[in-house]
Every structure is written in structure tokens, then in C-alpha cells.
JSON list of C-alpha atoms in Angstrom, two decimals:
[
{"chain": "A", "resi": 701, "resn": "GLN", "atom": "CA", "xyz": [108.16, 197.56, -99.19]},
{"chain": "A", "resi": 702, "resn": "PRO", "atom": "CA", "xyz": [110.17, 194.34, -98.79]},
{"chain": "A", "resi": 703, "resn": "VAL", "atom": "CA", "xyz": [108.60, 190.93, -98.32]},
{"chain": "A", "resi": 704, "resn": "LEU", "atom": "CA", "xyz": [110.35, 188.13, -96.42]},
{"chain": "A", "resi": 705, "resn": "THR", "atom": "CA", "xyz": [109.62, 184.51, -97.30]},
{"chain": "A", "resi": 706, "resn": "GLN", "atom": "CA", "xyz": [110.37, 181.61, -94.95]},
{"chain": "A", "resi": 707, "resn": "SER", "atom": "CA", "xyz": [109.53, 177.91, -95.20]},
{"chain": "A", "resi": 708, "resn": "SER", "atom": "CA", "xyz": [106.83, 177.07, -92.67]},
{"chain": "A", "resi": 709, "resn": "SER", "atom": "CA", "xyz": [108.72, 174.09, -91.31]},
{"chain": "A", "resi": 710, "resn": "ALA", "atom": "CA", "xyz": [112.09, 172.37, -91.21]},
{"chain": "A", "resi": 711, "resn": "SER", "atom": "CA", "xyz": [113.53, 169.34, -89.50]},
{"chain": "A", "resi": 712, "resn": "ALA", "atom": "CA", "xyz": [116.90, 167.83, -88.73]},
{"chain": "A", "resi": 713, "resn": "SER", "atom": "CA", "xyz": [118.38, 165.22, -86.42]},
{"chain": "A", "resi": 714, "resn": "LEU", "atom": "CA", "xyz": [119.77, 165.79, -82.97]},
{"chain": "A", "resi": 715, "resn": "GLY", "atom": "CA", "xyz": [123.47, 166.65, -83.21]},
{"chain": "A", "resi": 716, "resn": "SER", "atom": "CA", "xyz": [123.30, 167.49, -86.93]},
{"chain": "A", "resi": 717, "resn": "SER", "atom": "CA", "xyz": [123.16, 170.89, -88.65]},
{"chain": "A", "resi": 718, "resn": "VAL", "atom": "CA", "xyz": [120.26, 172.73, -90.26]},
{"chain": "A", "resi": 719, "resn": "LYS", "atom": "CA", "xyz": [120.14, 175.78, -92.52]},
{"chain": "A", "resi": 720, "resn": "LEU", "atom": "CA", "xyz": [117.03, 177.95, -92.39]},
{"chain": "A", "resi": 721, "resn": "THR", "atom": "CA", "xyz": [116.30, 180.33, -95.27]},
{"chain": "A", "resi": 722, "resn": "CYS", "atom": "CA", "xyz": [114.79, 183.81, -95.38]},
{"chain": "A", "resi": 723, "resn": "SER", "atom": "CA", "xyz": [114.31, 185.20, -98.91]},
{"chain": "A", "resi": 724, "resn": "LEU", "atom": "CA", "xyz": [114.03, 188.90, -99.67]},
{"chain": "A", "resi": 725, "resn": "SER", "atom": "CA", "xyz": [111.66, 190.07, -102.38]},
{"chain": "A", "resi": 726, "resn": "SER", "atom": "CA", "xyz": [112.84, 191.43, -105.73]},
{"chain": "A", "resi": 727, "resn": "GLY", "atom": "CA", "xyz": [114.56, 194.78, -105.48]},
{"chain": "A", "resi": 728, "resn": "HIS", "atom": "CA", "xyz": [115.52, 194.28, -101.85]},
{"chain": "A", "resi": 729, "resn": "SER", "atom": "CA", "xyz": [118.36, 191.78, -102.16]},
{"chain": "A", "resi": 730, "resn": "ASN", "atom": "CA", "xyz": [120.89, 194.00, -100.37]},
{"chain": "A", "resi": 731, "resn": "TYR", "atom": "CA", "xyz": [118.80, 194.54, -97.23]},
{"chain": "A", "resi": 732, "resn": "ILE", "atom": "CA", "xyz": [120.04, 193.75, -93.74]},
{"chain": "A", "resi": 733, "resn": "ILE", "atom": "CA", "xyz": [117.89, 191.29, -91.85]},
{"chain": "A", "resi": 734, "resn": "ALA", "atom": "CA", "xyz": [117.71, 190.04, -88.27]},
{"chain": "A", "resi": 735, "resn": "TRP", "atom": "CA", "xyz": [117.00, 186.53, -87.03]},
{"chain": "A", "resi": 736, "resn": "HIS", "atom": "CA", "xyz": [114.90, 185.97, -83.91]},
{"chain": "A", "resi": 737, "resn": "GLN", "atom": "CA", "xyz": [114.12, 182.81, -81.97]},
{"chain": "A", "resi": 738, "resn": "GLN", "atom": "CA", "xyz": [110.87, 182.33, -80.09]},
{"chain": "A", "resi": 739, "resn": "GLN", "atom": "CA", "xyz": [110.39, 179.52, -77.60]},
{"chain": "A", "resi": 740, "resn": "PRO", "atom": "CA", "xyz": [106.80, 178.40, -76.89]},
{"chain": "A", "resi": 741, "resn": "GLY", "atom": "CA", "xyz": [104.99, 180.84, -74.63]},
{"chain": "A", "resi": 742, "resn": "LYS", "atom": "CA", "xyz": [107.97, 183.21, -74.49]},
{"chain": "A", "resi": 743, "resn": "ALA", "atom": "CA", "xyz": [109.01, 186.51, -76.03]},
{"chain": "A", "resi": 744, "resn": "PRO", "atom": "CA", "xyz": [111.16, 186.55, -79.15]},
{"chain": "A", "resi": 745, "resn": "ARG", "atom": "CA", "xyz": [114.92, 186.63, -78.64]},
{"chain": "A", "resi": 746, "resn": "PHE", "atom": "CA", "xyz": [117.28, 188.45, -80.99]},
{"chain": "A", "resi": 747, "resn": "LEU", "atom": "CA", "xyz": [119.84, 186.04, -82.44]},
{"chain": "A", "resi": 748, "resn": "MET", "atom": "CA", "xyz": [121.78, 188.06, -85.01]},
{"chain": "A", "resi": 749, "resn": "LYS", "atom": "CA", "xyz": [121.85, 190.80, -87.56]},
{"chain": "A", "resi": 750, "resn": "LEU", "atom": "CA", "xyz": [122.91, 189.60, -91.03]},
{"chain": "A", "resi": 751, "resn": "GLU", "atom": "CA", "xyz": [124.09, 191.68, -93.99]},
{"chain": "A", "resi": 752, "resn": "GLY", "atom": "CA", "xyz": [124.01, 190.87, -97.69]},
{"chain": "A", "resi": 753, "resn": "SER", "atom": "CA", "xyz": [127.78, 190.37, -97.60]},
{"chain": "A", "resi": 754, "resn": "GLY", "atom": "CA", "xyz": [127.28, 187.51, -95.14]},
{"chain": "A", "resi": 755, "resn": "SER", "atom": "CA", "xyz": [128.73, 189.45, -92.25]},
{"chain": "A", "resi": 756, "resn": "TYR", "atom": "CA", "xyz": [126.76, 188.90, -89.06]},
{"chain": "A", "resi": 757, "resn": "ASN", "atom": "CA", "xyz": [126.71, 190.10, -85.45]},
{"chain": "A", "resi": 758, "resn": "LYS", "atom": "CA", "xyz": [125.11, 187.97, -82.77]},
{"chain": "A", "resi": 759, "resn": "GLY", "atom": "CA", "xyz": [123.18, 189.05, -79.74]},
{"chain": "A", "resi": 760, "resn": "SER", "atom": "CA", "xyz": [124.41, 188.68, -76.21]},
{"chain": "A", "resi": 761, "resn": "GLY", "atom": "CA", "xyz": [124.70, 185.08, -75.07]},
{"chain": "A", "resi": 762, "resn": "VAL", "atom": "CA", "xyz": [123.86, 183.47, -78.40]},
{"chain": "A", "resi": 763, "resn": "PRO", "atom": "CA", "xyz": [125.77, 180.18, -78.63]},
{"chain": "A", "resi": 764, "resn": "ASP", "atom": "CA", "xyz": [128.58, 179.68, -81.15]},
{"chain": "A", "resi": 765, "resn": "ARG", "atom": "CA", "xyz": [126.43, 176.96, -82.76]},
{"chain": "A", "resi": 766, "resn": "PHE", "atom": "CA", "xyz": [124.39, 179.72, -84.43]},
{"chain": "A", "resi": 767, "resn": "SER", "atom": "CA", "xyz": [125.83, 181.38, -87.54]},
{"chain": "A", "resi": 768, "resn": "GLY", "atom": "CA", "xyz": [124.62, 183.37, -90.53]},
{"chain": "A", "resi": 769, "resn": "SER", "atom": "CA", "xyz": [125.41, 183.61, -94.22]},
{"chain": "A", "resi": 770, "resn": "SER", "atom": "CA", "xyz": [123.99, 185.19, -97.38]},
{"chain": "A", "resi": 771, "resn": "SER", "atom": "CA", "xyz": [123.69, 184.49, -101.09]},
{"chain": "A", "resi": 772, "resn": "GLY", "atom": "CA", "xyz": [121.98, 187.05, -103.29]},
{"chain": "A", "resi": 773, "resn": "ALA", "atom": "CA", "xyz": [118.53, 187.72, -101.86]},
{"chain": "A", "resi": 774, "resn": "ASP", "atom": "CA", "xyz": [118.70, 184.75, -99.50]},
{"chain": "A", "resi": 775, "resn": "ARG", "atom": "CA", "xyz": [119.70, 185.00, -95.86]},
{"chain": "A", "resi": 776, "resn": "TYR", "atom": "CA", "xyz": [120.55, 181.87, -93.90]},
{"chain": "A", "resi": 777, "resn": "LEU", "atom": "CA", "xyz": [120.59, 180.85, -90.27]},
{"chain": "A", "resi": 778, "resn": "THR", "atom": "CA", "xyz": [122.69, 177.75, -89.65]},
{"chain": "A", "resi": 779, "resn": "ILE", "atom": "CA", "xyz": [122.41, 175.87, -86.39]},
{"chain": "A", "resi": 780, "resn": "SER", "atom": "CA", "xyz": [125.14, 173.29, -85.79]},
{"chain": "A", "resi": 781, "resn": "ASN", "atom": "CA", "xyz": [125.16, 170.42, -83.31]},
{"chain": "A", "resi": 782, "resn": "LEU", "atom": "CA", "xyz": [121.39, 170.67, -82.92]},
{"chain": "A", "resi": 783, "resn": "GLN", "atom": "CA", "xyz": [120.07, 170.43, -79.39]},
{"chain": "A", "resi": 784, "resn": "SER", "atom": "CA", "xyz": [116.54, 169.63, -78.24]},
{"chain": "A", "resi": 785, "resn": "GLU", "atom": "CA", "xyz": [116.07, 173.22, -77.04]},
{"chain": "A", "resi": 786, "resn": "ASP", "atom": "CA", "xyz": [116.58, 174.44, -80.62]},
{"chain": "A", "resi": 787, "resn": "GLU", "atom": "CA", "xyz": [113.20, 172.94, -81.53]},
{"chain": "A", "resi": 788, "resn": "THR", "atom": "CA", "xyz": [111.12, 176.12, -81.76]},
{"chain": "A", "resi": 789, "resn": "ASP", "atom": "CA", "xyz": [110.12, 178.99, -84.07]},
{"chain": "A", "resi": 790, "resn": "TYR", "atom": "CA", "xyz": [112.49, 181.25, -85.98]},
{"chain": "A", "resi": 791, "resn": "TYR", "atom": "CA", "xyz": [111.59, 184.58, -87.59]},
{"chain": "A", "resi": 792, "resn": "CYS", "atom": "CA", "xyz": [113.48, 186.95, -89.86]},
{"chain": "A", "resi": 793, "resn": "GLU", "atom": "CA", "xyz": [112.91, 190.70, -89.89]},
{"chain": "A", "resi": 794, "resn": "THR", "atom": "CA", "xyz": [113.84, 193.69, -92.00]},
{"chain": "A", "resi": 795, "resn": "TRP", "atom": "CA", "xyz": [112.79, 197.30, -92.46]},
{"chain": "A", "resi": 796, "resn": "ASP", "atom": "CA", "xyz": [112.48, 199.95, -95.17]},
{"chain": "A", "resi": 797, "resn": "SER", "atom": "CA", "xyz": [112.34, 203.67, -94.25]},
{"chain": "A", "resi": 798, "resn": "ASN", "atom": "CA", "xyz": [109.06, 203.67, -92.32]},
{"chain": "A", "resi": 799, "resn": "THR", "atom": "CA", "xyz": [107.92, 200.05, -92.37]},
{"chain": "A", "resi": 800, "resn": "TRP", "atom": "CA", "xyz": [109.09, 196.92, -90.58]},
{"chain": "A", "resi": 801, "resn": "VAL", "atom": "CA", "xyz": [108.41, 193.43, -91.89]},
{"chain": "A", "resi": 802, "resn": "PHE", "atom": "CA", "xyz": [108.61, 189.93, -90.43]},
{"chain": "A", "resi": 803, "resn": "GLY", "atom": "CA", "xyz": [108.76, 186.66, -92.28]},
{"chain": "A", "resi": 804, "resn": "GLY", "atom": "CA", "xyz": [106.04, 184.11, -91.57]},
{"chain": "A", "resi": 805, "resn": "GLY", "atom": "CA", "xyz": [108.35, 182.05, -89.38]},
{"chain": "A", "resi": 806, "resn": "THR", "atom": "CA", "xyz": [109.87, 178.58, -89.59]},
{"chain": "A", "resi": 807, "resn": "LYS", "atom": "CA", "xyz": [109.00, 175.89, -87.08]},
{"chain": "A", "resi": 808, "resn": "LEU", "atom": "CA", "xyz": [112.08, 173.74, -86.53]},
{"chain": "A", "resi": 809, "resn": "THR", "atom": "CA", "xyz": [111.67, 170.13, -85.42]},
{"chain": "A", "resi": 810, "resn": "VAL", "atom": "CA", "xyz": [114.64, 168.27, -83.95]},
{"chain": "A", "resi": 811, "resn": "LEU", "atom": "CA", "xyz": [114.29, 164.56, -84.71]},
{"chain": "B", "resi": 1091, "resn": "GLU", "atom": "CA", "xyz": [121.24, 194.84, -68.53]},
{"chain": "B", "resi": 1092, "resn": "VAL", "atom": "CA", "xyz": [118.48, 195.94, -70.90]},
{"chain": "B", "resi": 1093, "resn": "GLN", "atom": "CA", "xyz": [115.00, 195.40, -69.49]},
{"chain": "B", "resi": 1094, "resn": "LEU", "atom": "CA", "xyz": [111.64, 196.10, -71.11]},
{"chain": "B", "resi": 1095, "resn": "VAL", "atom": "CA", "xyz": [108.53, 195.55, -69.00]},
{"chain": "B", "resi": 1096, "resn": "GLU", "atom": "CA", "xyz": [105.09, 195.92, -70.56]},
{"chain": "B", "resi": 1097, "resn": "SER", "atom": "CA", "xyz": [101.84, 196.58, -68.73]},
{"chain": "B", "resi": 1098, "resn": "GLY", "atom": "CA", "xyz": [98.26, 197.63, -69.41]},
{"chain": "B", "resi": 1099, "resn": "GLY", "atom": "CA", "xyz": [96.88, 194.64, -71.26]},
{"chain": "B", "resi": 1100, "resn": "GLY", "atom": "CA", "xyz": [93.53, 193.10, -70.45]},
{"chain": "B", "resi": 1101, "resn": "LEU", "atom": "CA", "xyz": [90.03, 192.26, -71.65]},
{"chain": "B", "resi": 1102, "resn": "VAL", "atom": "CA", "xyz": [88.18, 195.02, -73.51]},
{"chain": "B", "resi": 1103, "resn": "GLN", "atom": "CA", "xyz": [84.95, 195.10, -75.51]},
{"chain": "B", "resi": 1104, "resn": "PRO", "atom": "CA", "xyz": [84.94, 195.77, -79.28]},
{"chain": "B", "resi": 1105, "resn": "GLY", "atom": "CA", "xyz": [85.05, 199.50, -79.88]},
{"chain": "B", "resi": 1106, "resn": "GLY", "atom": "CA", "xyz": [86.77, 200.10, -76.56]},
{"chain": "B", "resi": 1107, "resn": "SER", "atom": "CA", "xyz": [90.15, 201.59, -75.72]},
{"chain": "B", "resi": 1108, "resn": "LEU", "atom": "CA", "xyz": [93.29, 200.46, -73.91]},
{"chain": "B", "resi": 1109, "resn": "ARG", "atom": "CA", "xyz": [96.64, 202.06, -73.15]},
{"chain": "B", "resi": 1110, "resn": "LEU", "atom": "CA", "xyz": [99.76, 199.92, -73.04]},
{"chain": "B", "resi": 1111, "resn": "SER", "atom": "CA", "xyz": [102.99, 200.99, -71.37]},
{"chain": "B", "resi": 1112, "resn": "CYS", "atom": "CA", "xyz": [106.57, 199.75, -71.52]},
{"chain": "B", "resi": 1113, "resn": "ALA", "atom": "CA", "xyz": [109.11, 200.65, -68.85]},
{"chain": "B", "resi": 1114, "resn": "ALA", "atom": "CA", "xyz": [112.67, 200.57, -70.15]},
{"chain": "B", "resi": 1115, "resn": "SER", "atom": "CA", "xyz": [115.98, 200.38, -68.29]},
{"chain": "B", "resi": 1116, "resn": "GLY", "atom": "CA", "xyz": [119.60, 199.46, -68.85]},
{"chain": "B", "resi": 1117, "resn": "PHE", "atom": "CA", "xyz": [120.26, 201.74, -71.84]},
{"chain": "B", "resi": 1118, "resn": "THR", "atom": "CA", "xyz": [119.99, 205.40, -72.87]},
{"chain": "B", "resi": 1119, "resn": "PHE", "atom": "CA", "xyz": [116.33, 205.34, -73.80]},
{"chain": "B", "resi": 1120, "resn": "SER", "atom": "CA", "xyz": [116.23, 208.52, -75.90]},
{"chain": "B", "resi": 1121, "resn": "ASN", "atom": "CA", "xyz": [119.00, 207.24, -78.18]},
{"chain": "B", "resi": 1122, "resn": "TYR", "atom": "CA", "xyz": [116.89, 204.47, -79.70]},
{"chain": "B", "resi": 1123, "resn": "ALA", "atom": "CA", "xyz": [113.70, 204.04, -81.64]},
{"chain": "B", "resi": 1124, "resn": "MET", "atom": "CA", "xyz": [111.13, 201.84, -79.92]},
{"chain": "B", "resi": 1125, "resn": "SER", "atom": "CA", "xyz": [108.40, 199.64, -81.37]},
{"chain": "B", "resi": 1126, "resn": "TRP", "atom": "CA", "xyz": [105.32, 197.63, -80.60]},
{"chain": "B", "resi": 1127, "resn": "VAL", "atom": "CA", "xyz": [105.06, 194.21, -82.25]},
{"chain": "B", "resi": 1128, "resn": "ARG", "atom": "CA", "xyz": [102.08, 191.90, -81.75]},
{"chain": "B", "resi": 1129, "resn": "GLN", "atom": "CA", "xyz": [101.36, 188.22, -82.12]},
{"chain": "B", "resi": 1130, "resn": "ALA", "atom": "CA", "xyz": [97.83, 186.88, -82.47]},
{"chain": "B", "resi": 1131, "resn": "PRO", "atom": "CA", "xyz": [97.19, 183.45, -80.90]},
{"chain": "B", "resi": 1132, "resn": "GLY", "atom": "CA", "xyz": [98.93, 180.77, -82.97]},
{"chain": "B", "resi": 1133, "resn": "LYS", "atom": "CA", "xyz": [100.18, 183.29, -85.53]},
{"chain": "B", "resi": 1134, "resn": "GLY", "atom": "CA", "xyz": [103.45, 184.98, -86.44]},
{"chain": "B", "resi": 1135, "resn": "LEU", "atom": "CA", "xyz": [104.93, 188.31, -85.47]},
{"chain": "B", "resi": 1136, "resn": "GLU", "atom": "CA", "xyz": [103.30, 191.48, -86.84]},
{"chain": "B", "resi": 1137, "resn": "TRP", "atom": "CA", "xyz": [104.89, 194.93, -86.63]},
{"chain": "B", "resi": 1138, "resn": "VAL", "atom": "CA", "xyz": [102.45, 197.52, -85.23]},
{"chain": "B", "resi": 1139, "resn": "SER", "atom": "CA", "xyz": [104.21, 200.84, -84.72]},
{"chain": "B", "resi": 1140, "resn": "THR", "atom": "CA", "xyz": [107.59, 202.54, -84.19]},
{"chain": "B", "resi": 1141, "resn": "ILE", "atom": "CA", "xyz": [108.63, 205.88, -82.73]},
{"chain": "B", "resi": 1142, "resn": "SER", "atom": "CA", "xyz": [112.01, 207.54, -83.21]},
{"chain": "B", "resi": 1143, "resn": "GLY", "atom": "CA", "xyz": [114.34, 208.19, -80.29]},
{"chain": "B", "resi": 1144, "resn": "ARG", "atom": "CA", "xyz": [113.31, 211.80, -79.75]},
{"chain": "B", "resi": 1145, "resn": "GLY", "atom": "CA", "xyz": [109.68, 211.08, -80.59]},
{"chain": "B", "resi": 1146, "resn": "GLY", "atom": "CA", "xyz": [109.55, 213.30, -83.65]},
{"chain": "B", "resi": 1147, "resn": "SER", "atom": "CA", "xyz": [108.70, 210.52, -86.09]},
{"chain": "B", "resi": 1148, "resn": "THR", "atom": "CA", "xyz": [106.04, 207.87, -85.77]},
{"chain": "B", "resi": 1149, "resn": "TYR", "atom": "CA", "xyz": [105.20, 205.00, -88.08]},
{"chain": "B", "resi": 1150, "resn": "TYR", "atom": "CA", "xyz": [102.20, 202.66, -88.19]},
{"chain": "B", "resi": 1151, "resn": "ALA", "atom": "CA", "xyz": [101.10, 199.47, -89.90]},
{"chain": "B", "resi": 1152, "resn": "ASP", "atom": "CA", "xyz": [98.12, 199.98, -92.20]},
{"chain": "B", "resi": 1153, "resn": "SER", "atom": "CA", "xyz": [96.04, 197.70, -89.97]},
{"chain": "B", "resi": 1154, "resn": "VAL", "atom": "CA", "xyz": [96.21, 200.13, -87.03]},
{"chain": "B", "resi": 1155, "resn": "ARG", "atom": "CA", "xyz": [96.79, 203.56, -88.60]},
{"chain": "B", "resi": 1156, "resn": "GLY", "atom": "CA", "xyz": [94.18, 206.04, -87.42]},
{"chain": "B", "resi": 1157, "resn": "ARG", "atom": "CA", "xyz": [93.19, 203.89, -84.42]},
{"chain": "B", "resi": 1158, "resn": "PHE", "atom": "CA", "xyz": [96.47, 203.46, -82.51]},
{"chain": "B", "resi": 1159, "resn": "SER", "atom": "CA", "xyz": [98.87, 206.14, -81.32]},
{"chain": "B", "resi": 1160, "resn": "ILE", "atom": "CA", "xyz": [102.44, 205.56, -80.15]},
{"chain": "B", "resi": 1161, "resn": "SER", "atom": "CA", "xyz": [104.22, 207.96, -77.82]},
{"chain": "B", "resi": 1162, "resn": "ARG", "atom": "CA", "xyz": [107.17, 208.07, -75.45]},
{"chain": "B", "resi": 1163, "resn": "ASP", "atom": "CA", "xyz": [108.26, 209.96, -72.34]},
{"chain": "B", "resi": 1164, "resn": "ASN", "atom": "CA", "xyz": [112.05, 210.11, -72.41]},
{"chain": "B", "resi": 1165, "resn": "SER", "atom": "CA", "xyz": [112.15, 211.71, -68.95]},
{"chain": "B", "resi": 1166, "resn": "LYS", "atom": "CA", "xyz": [110.52, 208.57, -67.55]},
{"chain": "B", "resi": 1167, "resn": "ASN", "atom": "CA", "xyz": [112.02, 206.00, -69.96]},
{"chain": "B", "resi": 1168, "resn": "THR", "atom": "CA", "xyz": [108.54, 204.89, -70.89]},
{"chain": "B", "resi": 1169, "resn": "LEU", "atom": "CA", "xyz": [106.86, 203.91, -74.16]},
{"chain": "B", "resi": 1170, "resn": "HIS", "atom": "CA", "xyz": [103.09, 203.94, -74.68]},
{"chain": "B", "resi": 1171, "resn": "LEU", "atom": "CA", "xyz": [100.55, 202.64, -77.16]},
{"chain": "B", "resi": 1172, "resn": "GLN", "atom": "CA", "xyz": [97.07, 204.15, -77.06]},
{"chain": "B", "resi": 1173, "resn": "MET", "atom": "CA", "xyz": [94.66, 201.76, -78.75]},
{"chain": "B", "resi": 1174, "resn": "ASN", "atom": "CA", "xyz": [91.19, 203.03, -79.73]},
{"chain": "B", "resi": 1175, "resn": "SER", "atom": "CA", "xyz": [88.28, 201.50, -81.67]},
{"chain": "B", "resi": 1176, "resn": "LEU", "atom": "CA", "xyz": [89.56, 198.04, -80.82]},
{"chain": "B", "resi": 1177, "resn": "ARG", "atom": "CA", "xyz": [88.46, 195.10, -82.92]},
{"chain": "B", "resi": 1178, "resn": "ALA", "atom": "CA", "xyz": [88.44, 191.34, -82.34]},
{"chain": "B", "resi": 1179, "resn": "GLU", "atom": "CA", "xyz": [91.37, 191.03, -84.74]},
{"chain": "B", "resi": 1180, "resn": "ASP", "atom": "CA", "xyz": [93.49, 193.20, -82.43]},
{"chain": "B", "resi": 1181, "resn": "THR", "atom": "CA", "xyz": [93.51, 190.35, -79.91]},
{"chain": "B", "resi": 1182, "resn": "ALA", "atom": "CA", "xyz": [97.17, 189.46, -79.45]},
{"chain": "B", "resi": 1183, "resn": "MET", "atom": "CA", "xyz": [100.21, 189.48, -77.22]},
{"chain": "B", "resi": 1184, "resn": "TYR", "atom": "CA", "xyz": [101.79, 192.91, -77.56]},
{"chain": "B", "resi": 1185, "resn": "TYR", "atom": "CA", "xyz": [105.57, 193.15, -77.27]},
{"chain": "B", "resi": 1186, "resn": "CYS", "atom": "CA", "xyz": [107.65, 196.24, -76.68]},
{"chain": "B", "resi": 1187, "resn": "ALA", "atom": "CA", "xyz": [110.93, 196.10, -78.59]},
{"chain": "B", "resi": 1188, "resn": "LYS", "atom": "CA", "xyz": [114.06, 198.24, -78.75]},
{"chain": "B", "resi": 1189, "resn": "ALA", "atom": "CA", "xyz": [115.41, 199.15, -82.19]},
{"chain": "B", "resi": 1190, "resn": "SER", "atom": "CA", "xyz": [119.12, 199.24, -82.90]},
{"chain": "B", "resi": 1191, "resn": "PHE", "atom": "CA", "xyz": [119.32, 202.86, -84.10]},
{"chain": "B", "resi": 1192, "resn": "THR", "atom": "CA", "xyz": [117.83, 206.24, -83.23]},
{"chain": "B", "resi": 1193, "resn": "ASN", "atom": "CA", "xyz": [115.38, 206.24, -86.11]},
{"chain": "B", "resi": 1194, "resn": "ASN", "atom": "CA", "xyz": [115.20, 202.63, -87.35]},
{"chain": "B", "resi": 1195, "resn": "GLY", "atom": "CA", "xyz": [117.07, 199.33, -87.46]},
{"chain": "B", "resi": 1196, "resn": "TRP", "atom": "CA", "xyz": [116.41, 195.76, -86.41]},
{"chain": "B", "resi": 1197, "resn": "HIS", "atom": "CA", "xyz": [115.00, 194.97, -82.97]},
{"chain": "B", "resi": 1198, "resn": "ASP", "atom": "CA", "xyz": [117.65, 193.72, -80.56]},
{"chain": "B", "resi": 1199, "resn": "TYR", "atom": "CA", "xyz": [115.74, 193.47, -77.27]},
{"chain": "B", "resi": 1200, "resn": "TRP", "atom": "CA", "xyz": [112.19, 192.39, -76.46]},
{"chain": "B", "resi": 1201, "resn": "GLY", "atom": "CA", "xyz": [109.89, 192.67, -73.47]},
{"chain": "B", "resi": 1202, "resn": "GLN", "atom": "CA", "xyz": [107.93, 189.73, -72.10]},
{"chain": "B", "resi": 1203, "resn": "GLY", "atom": "CA", "xyz": [104.65, 190.98, -73.60]},
{"chain": "B", "resi": 1204, "resn": "THR", "atom": "CA", "xyz": [101.21, 192.00, -72.39]},
{"chain": "B", "resi": 1205, "resn": "LEU", "atom": "CA", "xyz": [98.04, 190.25, -73.56]},
{"chain": "B", "resi": 1206, "resn": "VAL", "atom": "CA", "xyz": [95.18, 192.19, -75.11]},
{"chain": "B", "resi": 1207, "resn": "THR", "atom": "CA", "xyz": [91.86, 190.41, -75.60]},
{"chain": "B", "resi": 1208, "resn": "VAL", "atom": "CA", "xyz": [89.05, 192.14, -77.48]},
{"chain": "B", "resi": 1209, "resn": "SER", "atom": "CA", "xyz": [85.79, 190.34, -76.89]},
{"chain": "B", "resi": 1210, "resn": "SER", "atom": "CA", "xyz": [82.22, 190.99, -75.78]}
]
């Protein structure tokens, strides 16, 4: 089954851009993933589905500041014009036949 | 508007049982697989179980296989998770989530969660 690897933390300045990475394990580089955002004390929120080609589809109401891209086994979530409300946790997700997997999550700090 | 509302959480002793429910609305329930995903206090998301749209296929994480049972009632747009032989490590917020396809896919909608605490 696939394994998703995320950095535990990231930081960037208010108004700047940040690129979060989710890496797929060997043999799974073509897998589709999803990005989710989770604010403190709240349920996760689906941000986008992202393919190996770099094509992505965002969820309802997700701001234009959020975009996705891919390179090999790496899947990226880029947040532009960082706002204070973007400071929270981000998880990637994928699946394989009968198993679903989440990355360990990245805690984003907006400086 | 898609809505997922969980219920049934609470405090239960080790070895006890609990049944979670998730009421769905705003989409054709039987067309989509549904899952339970949990989050232990201060930890990340952990997939628990998924059931296909018609209920014919069920999948479980190794950590709960043989103890938990997922089911759905498409006539009532409701998802269930029967949890038996509960352990302290099952303590978590349990989220109901809608999958993007009939049998699999990423999760595109989440409920607000129901808290399960296993403690004596």
C-alpha cells in the first residue's frame, strides 16, 4: 500500500507564498491525492484533488490562492498571499484498492 | 448542500461497545462510498473503514478489523459504525466522510465528528 510523507512543519510570512509537499512512496508515483485543511478544533475540509499530471480540481468555496502541482512522486499545495487564517494543519490523502492512507500532516505557521 | 451529521459518541469502558451513526443529506447517498476516519487527541488523521455505495464491499484498517463493523441503510441515508471490544487507543474524534466515487476515491465532504472516549 502507498505511504504519504509530509514535513511536520512549515512557515512563511504573511502575504508571501508557501509550497507544502506530500511525497508518495516508491511504486506509487502516479497516484491521485487529495489535500485537506483542518482548523483547530474543527473537522477537516477538502481543498483539492491532485493528479500526477499536475491537474487539480478544488472543492467548493476554496479560494483562488490555493493551487496544486506535481513532479514525479511529489504533490504540492501552494498557498499564495498567505493570510493569518491559513495558519493550521494540512493533510494529504490517497487510496489503493481497499486501503486509504493519510500523510502525517504539516503544521503551517504564518509569521 | 451536502451535510453529514454524526452521533453516538460518548464515554465507554474498555471492552465495551458503541454504535456511531452518520445522517447524510444533500446528495444521492447510495451513489457514493462512505468512510469513518478518526483522530486521536493531538494526532493526525487515521482511516478506519469504508463501505461501497450499495454496501456490498467493506474495508477496514488492520487496527480495527474484527472489532468494528461498518454498515449503511440507503433507505434512510444513514451510515453506521459498530465498535466492539473497545480499547483505550480507540479514543478519538470519529468523522464520517463521503468518498468521491461509488466504490472508492478521495474524501470530498466531512462531518463535524463525534467524540469517543474509552476509559475506566
